[in-house]
Amino acid sequence: MSSSASSVVNGGISFWYADDGLPAVREPLPGDASADVVIVGGGYTGLWTAYYLKKAAPFLRITVLEQKFCGYGASGRNGGWLYNGIAGRDRYAKLHGHEAAVRLQRAMNDTVAEVIAVAEAEGIDADVHQGGVLEVATTPAQLARLKAFHRHELAYGEKDRELYGARETAERIRIADAVGSTWTPHGARLHPVKLVKGLAAAVEALGVTIHESTPVTEIRPKHAVTPYGTVRAPYVLRCTEGFTASLKGQKRTWLPMNSSMIATEPLTEEQWAAIGWAGRETLGDMAHAYMYAQRTADGRIALGGRGVPYRFGSRTDNDGRTQAETVEALREILTRFFPSLAGVRVEHAWSGVLGVPRDWCATVTLDRSTGLGWAGGYVGSGVATTNLAARTLRDLVQRDSGQGGRTELTELPWVNHKVRKWEPEPFRWLGVQGMYVTYRAADQRERLRPGTESSRLAQVADRVAGRH
């Protein structure tokens, strides 16, 4: 028995807001203003940046401008995966050498612990459970990719990663057809909205000014322009991720890729006993069109994947509304993984956008000639990466303003990386739609024709995507 589409809460931003409640909205910008640093975007990147800058230099006048409210975008809609993955590491290894990429990976490993430590220090209860990340294979081709992925991660210095066979995987979590998995301790489940609300409160307590309901329409050197007035500052930092295309001149900078999620009703003790998952690892798979999931603090499964991957003209959704066929596709993944949950109700569905650069590489930049900075392009790995980006932006601003020098973070290979723009429409839309149709076809072919070779269709899609 599947839950009818009419019984599912669709949109409402995300399940996380339905669970924790919408925040009280802060006042918009009252008129022209000045600051030492203006941050555009009140998600994780912007709030972490404000936090670390104000901690390092309490005298700084910092203003955060947010078009809706803090956490309205990906920071309040993601899967709650705090983990050590970073988009673009392999490309950075090719460009800057293996050791540079190892340093980047080591920084990401440390970042997971940093977020947990700061949340604890600031009294932010974000339902954090550090159970690590478990990624599973359910076909021979996926198992071959998983083993190669495991070896690859070890080569980047991750000595505490473990590889499991079918029996050991089932001891952690009982997924139908699972033939193997890889686990890293560098990961935790959390409640995204509790983190972003707590972070916004901590930033305000430090003396940072946050203006909500204040869309920035244009960023130029020393100016952030809004309908209510312009904020002038020596440094203007763009932290807008999937909403970057709405800014003047940024239409083709990062593509707003759509990701969708569902949350089940709370499972019974008997249902959890049948599944296992006592370690509460964040869960992913090795499909080309992959899934991601967590066991929530209140005993649900929150599971996500690609729905409609991209809207023509880089448009974004309206409060997370999700197409019925996407909800059904995610339910199908849920019941394929856990057949015993075929009768479980899906209570909430939502979507959000993540920022995808043309070369799929996350970046952090400060242009010293203009004072303009930005960070993003996390490609769905932003819960932790935003923190590393923010600490790096802090160091770059301090170095430029004479408050500090070079640091380990300012020398990481993703700093000041340049990315070409996406193609104009309709080529952008055709390319992304075709890419995900091909990835899904590759996954289907691997399920129907078991073999250890990855489908060649996926290689075609990778070339179209520019991932390699």
Coordinates of C-alpha atoms in Angstrom, one line a residue:
M1 CA 0.0 0.0 0.0
S2 CA 1.5 3.3 -1.0
S3 CA 0.6 6.6 0.6
S4 CA -1.6 8.7 -1.8
A5 CA -0.1 11.8 -3.1
S6 CA -2.8 13.9 -1.4
S7 CA -1.8 12.7 2.0
V8 CA 1.8 13.8 1.6
V9 CA 2.7 17.3 2.8
N10 CA 4.3 18.6 -0.4
G11 CA 6.8 21.5 -0.1
G12 CA 6.3 23.8 2.9
I13 CA 10.1 24.4 2.4
S14 CA 11.1 21.1 4.0
F15 CA 10.2 18.4 6.6
W16 CA 12.8 20.0 8.8
Y17 CA 10.8 23.1 9.1
A18 CA 7.5 21.2 9.7
D19 CA 9.4 19.4 12.5
D20 CA 11.0 22.5 14.1
G21 CA 8.8 25.3 13.0
L22 CA 9.4 28.4 10.9
P23 CA 11.7 31.0 12.4
A24 CA 10.5 34.5 13.5
V25 CA 11.4 36.7 10.6
R26 CA 14.0 39.4 11.2
E27 CA 13.6 43.0 9.9
P28 CA 14.5 43.9 6.4
L29 CA 17.2 46.4 5.6
P30 CA 15.8 49.9 6.6
G31 CA 17.8 51.8 4.0
D32 CA 21.3 52.6 2.8
A33 CA 23.9 51.4 5.2
S34 CA 27.6 50.7 5.6
A35 CA 29.7 47.9 7.1
D36 CA 33.2 46.5 7.1
V37 CA 32.0 43.2 5.5
V38 CA 28.6 42.5 3.9
I39 CA 27.6 38.9 3.3
V40 CA 25.0 38.1 0.8
G41 CA 23.1 34.9 1.7
G42 CA 22.0 33.7 5.1
G43 CA 22.6 30.0 4.7
Y44 CA 25.4 27.9 6.2
T45 CA 28.2 29.6 4.1
G46 CA 27.1 33.1 5.0
L47 CA 26.4 32.4 8.7
W48 CA 29.6 30.4 9.3
T49 CA 31.6 33.2 7.6
A50 CA 30.0 35.8 9.8
Y51 CA 30.6 33.6 12.8
Y52 CA 34.4 33.1 12.2
L53 CA 35.1 36.6 11.1
K54 CA 33.4 38.2 14.1
K55 CA 35.2 35.7 16.4
A56 CA 38.5 36.6 14.9
A57 CA 37.9 40.3 14.8
P58 CA 35.1 41.4 17.1
F59 CA 35.5 45.1 16.0
L60 CA 34.3 44.3 12.5
R61 CA 30.9 45.6 11.5
I62 CA 29.3 42.6 9.6
T63 CA 25.9 42.7 7.9
V64 CA 24.2 39.6 6.5
L65 CA 21.5 40.1 3.8
E66 CA 19.1 37.3 3.2
Q67 CA 16.3 37.3 0.5
K68 CA 13.8 35.2 2.5
F69 CA 15.0 34.0 5.9
C70 CA 18.1 32.3 7.2
G71 CA 18.1 28.7 6.0
Y72 CA 15.4 29.1 3.4
G73 CA 17.6 27.5 0.7
A74 CA 19.7 24.3 0.7
S75 CA 20.8 24.9 4.4
G76 CA 17.2 24.1 5.5
R77 CA 16.4 21.4 2.9
N78 CA 19.3 19.1 2.7
G79 CA 19.7 15.5 3.9
G80 CA 21.5 16.3 7.1
W81 CA 24.8 14.7 6.0
L82 CA 27.7 16.2 7.8
Y83 CA 30.5 14.4 6.0
N84 CA 34.0 14.7 4.6
G85 CA 33.2 14.7 0.9
I86 CA 34.2 17.7 -1.2
A87 CA 33.3 18.3 -4.9
G88 CA 36.3 18.5 -7.2
R89 CA 39.1 16.8 -5.2
D90 CA 40.2 14.6 -8.1
R91 CA 40.4 17.6 -10.5
Y92 CA 42.4 19.5 -7.9
A93 CA 44.8 16.5 -7.6
K94 CA 45.4 16.7 -11.4
L95 CA 45.9 20.5 -11.3
H96 CA 47.9 20.9 -8.2
G97 CA 49.3 17.4 -7.4
H98 CA 48.2 14.6 -5.2
E99 CA 49.7 16.0 -2.0
A100 CA 47.7 19.2 -2.4
A101 CA 44.5 17.2 -2.7
V102 CA 45.5 15.1 0.3
R103 CA 45.7 18.4 2.3
L104 CA 42.3 19.3 1.1
Q105 CA 40.9 16.0 2.2
R106 CA 42.5 16.2 5.6
A107 CA 41.0 19.6 6.1
M108 CA 37.6 18.1 5.2
N109 CA 38.0 15.3 7.7
D110 CA 38.9 17.8 10.4
T111 CA 35.9 20.0 9.4
V112 CA 33.4 17.3 10.5
A113 CA 34.8 17.4 14.0
E114 CA 34.9 21.2 13.9
V115 CA 31.2 21.6 13.2
I116 CA 30.3 19.2 16.0
A117 CA 32.6 21.0 18.4
V118 CA 31.3 24.5 17.6
A119 CA 27.6 23.3 17.8
E120 CA 28.4 21.9 21.3
A121 CA 30.3 25.0 22.4
E122 CA 27.4 27.3 21.3
G123 CA 24.7 25.1 22.8
I124 CA 23.2 24.2 19.5
D125 CA 21.3 20.9 19.8
A126 CA 21.1 19.8 16.2
D127 CA 20.3 16.1 16.8
V128 CA 23.9 15.3 15.9
H129 CA 24.8 11.6 15.9
Q130 CA 28.3 10.7 14.7
G131 CA 27.7 7.3 13.2
G132 CA 29.9 7.8 10.1
V133 CA 28.9 7.3 6.5
L134 CA 27.9 3.9 5.0
E135 CA 27.8 3.6 1.2
V136 CA 26.4 0.4 -0.2
A137 CA 26.5 -1.5 -3.4
T138 CA 23.5 -3.6 -4.6
T139 CA 24.7 -4.9 -8.0
P140 CA 28.0 -6.4 -9.3
A141 CA 28.8 -3.2 -11.2
Q142 CA 28.2 -1.1 -8.1
L143 CA 30.4 -3.4 -6.0
A144 CA 33.2 -3.0 -8.5
R145 CA 32.8 0.8 -8.3
L146 CA 32.6 0.7 -4.5
K147 CA 35.8 -1.2 -4.2
A148 CA 37.6 1.2 -6.5
F149 CA 36.1 4.1 -4.5
H150 CA 37.3 2.6 -1.3
R151 CA 40.9 2.2 -2.6
H152 CA 40.7 5.7 -4.0
E153 CA 39.8 7.1 -0.5
L154 CA 42.6 5.2 1.1
A155 CA 45.0 6.8 -1.4
Y156 CA 43.9 10.2 -0.1
G157 CA 45.0 9.3 3.4
E158 CA 41.8 8.0 4.9
K159 CA 43.3 5.2 7.0
D160 CA 40.3 4.6 9.2
R161 CA 37.9 3.7 6.3
E162 CA 36.6 0.1 6.3
L163 CA 35.3 -2.2 3.6
Y164 CA 32.5 -4.7 4.3
G165 CA 31.1 -7.7 2.5
A166 CA 27.5 -8.7 2.3
R167 CA 27.3 -10.3 5.7
E168 CA 29.1 -7.4 7.5
T169 CA 26.9 -4.9 5.7
A170 CA 23.8 -6.7 6.9
E171 CA 25.1 -6.6 10.4
R172 CA 24.9 -2.8 10.2
I173 CA 21.8 -2.4 8.1
R174 CA 19.7 -4.9 6.2
I175 CA 19.2 -3.6 2.6
A176 CA 17.8 -5.9 0.0
D177 CA 20.4 -7.2 -2.5
A178 CA 23.3 -5.4 -0.7
V179 CA 26.5 -7.1 -1.7
G180 CA 29.0 -4.8 0.1
S181 CA 29.7 -1.4 1.6
T182 CA 32.4 1.0 2.6
W183 CA 32.3 3.0 5.9
T184 CA 34.1 6.1 7.1
P185 CA 33.9 7.5 10.7
H186 CA 34.1 11.1 9.3
G187 CA 30.4 11.7 9.1
A188 CA 27.4 12.5 11.2
R189 CA 23.6 12.8 10.9
L190 CA 22.1 16.1 12.0
H191 CA 18.9 18.2 11.8
P192 CA 19.7 20.9 9.2
V193 CA 17.2 23.5 10.4
K194 CA 18.2 23.2 14.1
L195 CA 21.8 23.8 13.0
V196 CA 21.0 26.8 10.8
K197 CA 18.7 28.4 13.4
G198 CA 21.2 27.9 16.2
L199 CA 24.0 29.3 14.1
A200 CA 21.9 32.4 13.2
A201 CA 21.2 33.0 16.9
A202 CA 24.9 32.5 17.8
V203 CA 25.9 35.0 15.1
E204 CA 23.5 37.6 16.3
A205 CA 24.6 37.1 19.8
L206 CA 28.1 38.0 18.7
G207 CA 26.9 41.4 17.3
V208 CA 26.4 40.6 13.6
T209 CA 23.5 42.4 11.9
I210 CA 21.1 40.1 9.9
H211 CA 18.5 41.5 7.6
E212 CA 15.9 39.1 6.2
S213 CA 13.3 39.6 3.4
T214 CA 16.0 41.6 1.7
P215 CA 16.9 40.3 -1.8
V216 CA 20.2 41.4 -3.2
T217 CA 19.7 42.1 -6.9
E218 CA 23.3 43.1 -7.8
I219 CA 26.7 42.8 -6.3
R220 CA 29.5 45.1 -7.4
P221 CA 32.8 46.2 -5.8
K222 CA 32.0 47.7 -2.4
H223 CA 28.2 47.5 -3.0
A224 CA 25.4 45.1 -2.3
V225 CA 22.2 46.5 -4.0
T226 CA 18.7 45.7 -2.7
P227 CA 15.3 47.2 -3.3
Y228 CA 15.5 48.8 0.2
G229 CA 18.9 50.4 -0.2
T230 CA 22.5 49.7 -0.8
V231 CA 25.0 48.4 1.8
R232 CA 28.5 49.7 1.2
A233 CA 31.5 47.8 2.5
P234 CA 35.2 47.1 1.5
Y235 CA 34.4 43.4 1.3
V236 CA 31.2 41.9 -0.3
L237 CA 31.0 38.1 0.0
R238 CA 28.6 36.2 -2.2
C239 CA 27.3 33.1 -0.3
T240 CA 24.3 32.3 -2.5
E241 CA 24.9 28.7 -3.8
G242 CA 21.9 27.5 -5.8
F243 CA 20.4 31.0 -5.9
T244 CA 23.4 32.6 -7.5
A245 CA 21.8 32.7 -11.0
S246 CA 19.2 35.3 -9.8
L247 CA 21.9 37.9 -9.3
K248 CA 22.7 40.4 -12.1
G249 CA 25.4 39.0 -14.4
Q250 CA 25.5 35.5 -12.7
K251 CA 23.0 33.6 -14.8
R252 CA 25.5 31.1 -16.0
T253 CA 27.9 31.0 -13.1
W254 CA 26.5 28.0 -11.1
L255 CA 23.7 25.8 -12.3
P256 CA 20.9 25.4 -9.7
M257 CA 20.6 21.6 -9.6
N258 CA 17.4 20.2 -8.1
S259 CA 17.4 17.5 -5.4
S260 CA 14.3 16.1 -3.8
M261 CA 13.6 14.3 -0.5
I262 CA 10.8 12.3 1.3
A263 CA 10.4 11.6 5.0
T264 CA 8.4 8.6 6.2
E265 CA 6.2 8.5 9.2
P266 CA 8.0 7.4 12.4
L267 CA 8.8 3.6 12.2
T268 CA 7.8 1.2 14.9
E269 CA 10.4 -0.6 17.1
E270 CA 9.6 -3.8 15.2
Q271 CA 10.2 -2.1 11.8
W272 CA 13.6 -0.8 13.0
A273 CA 14.5 -4.2 14.4
A274 CA 13.8 -5.7 11.0
I275 CA 16.1 -3.1 9.3
G276 CA 18.8 -2.7 11.8
W277 CA 20.6 0.7 11.3
A278 CA 21.3 0.9 15.0
G279 CA 24.5 2.9 14.3
R280 CA 22.5 5.6 12.6
E281 CA 25.0 6.0 9.8
T282 CA 24.2 8.4 7.0
L283 CA 23.4 6.1 4.1
G284 CA 24.3 6.4 0.4
D285 CA 24.7 4.0 -2.6
M286 CA 26.9 3.6 -5.6
A287 CA 24.3 4.1 -8.3
H288 CA 25.0 6.7 -11.0
A289 CA 21.8 8.6 -10.0
Y290 CA 22.6 8.0 -6.3
M291 CA 20.4 8.2 -3.2
Y292 CA 21.2 9.5 0.3
A293 CA 19.3 8.9 3.5
Q294 CA 19.4 9.3 7.3
R295 CA 17.6 7.8 10.3
T296 CA 16.1 10.9 12.0
A297 CA 16.2 11.6 15.7
D298 CA 12.4 10.9 15.9
G299 CA 12.7 7.6 14.1
R300 CA 11.8 8.3 10.5
I301 CA 13.7 7.7 7.3
A302 CA 14.5 10.8 5.3
L303 CA 15.7 9.8 1.8
G304 CA 16.7 11.9 -1.2
G305 CA 17.8 11.8 -4.8
R306 CA 17.5 13.6 -8.1
G307 CA 13.9 14.4 -9.2
V308 CA 13.5 16.9 -12.0
P309 CA 17.2 17.8 -12.1
Y310 CA 17.0 21.3 -13.6
R311 CA 14.4 23.9 -14.5
F312 CA 14.8 25.8 -17.8
G313 CA 16.5 29.2 -17.4
S314 CA 18.1 28.4 -14.1
R315 CA 14.7 28.9 -12.3
T316 CA 14.3 27.7 -8.7
D317 CA 11.3 26.0 -7.1
N318 CA 8.5 27.6 -5.1
D319 CA 8.9 26.7 -1.4
G320 CA 10.0 23.1 -2.2
R321 CA 7.0 21.8 -4.1
T322 CA 7.8 18.4 -5.7
Q323 CA 6.3 16.6 -8.6
A324 CA 4.2 13.5 -7.8
E325 CA 6.4 11.3 -10.0
T326 CA 9.5 12.3 -8.1
V327 CA 7.8 11.4 -4.8
E328 CA 6.9 8.0 -6.3
A329 CA 10.5 7.5 -7.6
L330 CA 11.9 8.1 -4.2
R331 CA 9.3 5.8 -2.5
E332 CA 10.4 3.1 -5.0
I333 CA 14.0 3.5 -3.9
L334 CA 12.8 3.2 -0.2
T335 CA 10.9 0.0 -0.8
R336 CA 13.6 -1.5 -3.1
F337 CA 16.1 -1.0 -0.3
F338 CA 13.6 -2.0 2.5
P339 CA 10.8 -4.2 1.1
S340 CA 9.3 -4.7 4.6
L341 CA 8.4 -0.9 4.5
A342 CA 6.1 -1.2 1.5
G343 CA 3.1 -0.1 3.7
V344 CA 4.9 2.8 5.4
R345 CA 3.4 6.2 4.8
V346 CA 5.4 9.0 3.2
E347 CA 4.5 12.1 5.2
H348 CA 6.5 14.8 3.6
A349 CA 8.2 15.6 0.3
W350 CA 10.2 18.6 -0.7
S351 CA 12.9 19.9 -3.0
G352 CA 15.8 22.4 -3.1
V353 CA 18.6 23.6 -5.3
L354 CA 22.3 23.1 -5.0
G355 CA 25.0 25.0 -6.8
V356 CA 26.9 23.1 -9.6
P357 CA 29.9 24.8 -11.3
R358 CA 30.6 23.7 -14.9
D359 CA 33.6 21.6 -13.8
W360 CA 31.8 20.3 -10.6
C361 CA 34.5 21.8 -8.4
A362 CA 33.7 23.6 -5.1
T363 CA 35.7 26.9 -4.8
V364 CA 36.4 29.7 -2.4
T365 CA 37.8 33.0 -3.7
L366 CA 38.6 36.6 -2.7
D367 CA 39.5 39.0 -5.5
R368 CA 42.0 41.3 -3.8
S369 CA 41.6 44.0 -6.5
T370 CA 37.9 44.4 -5.9
G371 CA 37.1 43.1 -2.4
L372 CA 34.6 40.7 -3.9
G373 CA 34.6 37.2 -2.5
W374 CA 32.5 34.0 -2.9
A375 CA 32.3 30.4 -1.9
G376 CA 30.1 27.6 -3.1
G377 CA 29.5 25.1 -5.9
Y378 CA 29.3 22.3 -3.3
V379 CA 27.3 20.0 -5.6
G380 CA 25.4 18.6 -2.7
S381 CA 28.2 18.2 -0.2
G382 CA 27.8 21.5 1.5
V383 CA 26.8 20.7 5.1
A384 CA 30.5 20.4 6.1
T385 CA 32.2 22.1 3.1
T386 CA 30.4 25.4 4.0
N387 CA 32.3 25.5 7.3
L388 CA 35.7 25.0 5.7
A389 CA 34.8 27.6 3.1
A390 CA 33.8 30.1 5.8
R391 CA 37.1 29.6 7.8
T392 CA 39.0 30.1 4.5
L393 CA 37.1 33.3 3.6
R394 CA 37.9 34.5 7.1
D395 CA 41.6 33.9 6.6
L396 CA 41.5 35.5 3.1
V397 CA 39.8 38.6 4.4
Q398 CA 42.1 38.9 7.3
R399 CA 45.2 38.5 5.1
D400 CA 43.9 41.1 2.6
S401 CA 43.1 43.6 5.4
G402 CA 46.5 43.2 7.1
Q403 CA 45.1 41.3 10.1
G404 CA 46.8 38.1 9.2
G405 CA 49.0 36.3 6.8
R406 CA 49.0 33.1 4.7
T407 CA 47.5 30.1 6.6
E408 CA 47.2 26.4 5.8
L409 CA 43.6 27.1 4.6
T410 CA 44.5 29.9 2.2
E411 CA 47.0 27.5 0.5
L412 CA 44.5 24.8 -0.2
P413 CA 44.1 24.0 -3.9
W414 CA 40.4 25.1 -4.2
V415 CA 41.3 28.7 -3.3
N416 CA 40.9 31.1 -6.2
H417 CA 40.1 28.3 -8.7
K418 CA 38.5 29.7 -11.8
V419 CA 35.6 27.9 -13.6
R420 CA 34.1 28.6 -17.0
K421 CA 30.4 29.5 -17.3
W422 CA 27.6 27.1 -18.2
E423 CA 26.3 27.0 -21.8
P424 CA 23.4 29.3 -22.7
E425 CA 19.9 28.0 -23.0
P426 CA 18.6 25.7 -24.4
F427 CA 21.9 23.8 -24.4
R428 CA 22.2 24.0 -20.6
W429 CA 18.7 22.4 -20.1
L430 CA 19.1 19.8 -22.9
G431 CA 22.5 18.7 -21.5
V432 CA 21.4 18.3 -17.9
Q433 CA 18.1 16.5 -18.7
G434 CA 20.0 14.2 -21.1
M435 CA 22.7 13.5 -18.5
Y436 CA 20.3 12.3 -15.8
V437 CA 18.1 10.3 -18.3
T438 CA 21.3 8.6 -19.3
Y439 CA 22.5 8.0 -15.6
R440 CA 19.1 6.4 -14.8
A441 CA 19.2 4.2 -17.9
A442 CA 22.7 3.1 -16.9
D443 CA 21.5 2.1 -13.4
Q444 CA 18.5 0.2 -14.9
R445 CA 20.8 -1.6 -17.3
E446 CA 23.2 -2.6 -14.5
R447 CA 20.3 -4.0 -12.5
L448 CA 18.9 -6.0 -15.4
R449 CA 22.2 -7.3 -16.8
P450 CA 24.4 -8.1 -13.8
G451 CA 28.1 -7.8 -14.6
T452 CA 31.0 -6.1 -13.0
E453 CA 31.5 -3.5 -15.7
S454 CA 29.9 -0.1 -15.3
S455 CA 27.5 0.8 -18.0
R456 CA 29.1 2.7 -20.9
L457 CA 26.0 5.0 -20.8
A458 CA 27.3 6.4 -17.5
Q459 CA 30.7 7.2 -19.1
V460 CA 28.8 9.1 -21.9
A461 CA 26.9 11.1 -19.2
D462 CA 30.1 11.8 -17.3
R463 CA 31.6 13.3 -20.5
V464 CA 28.6 15.4 -21.1
A465 CA 28.6 16.6 -17.5
G466 CA 32.2 17.6 -17.6
R467 CA 33.0 15.5 -14.5
H468 CA 36.2 14.0 -15.9

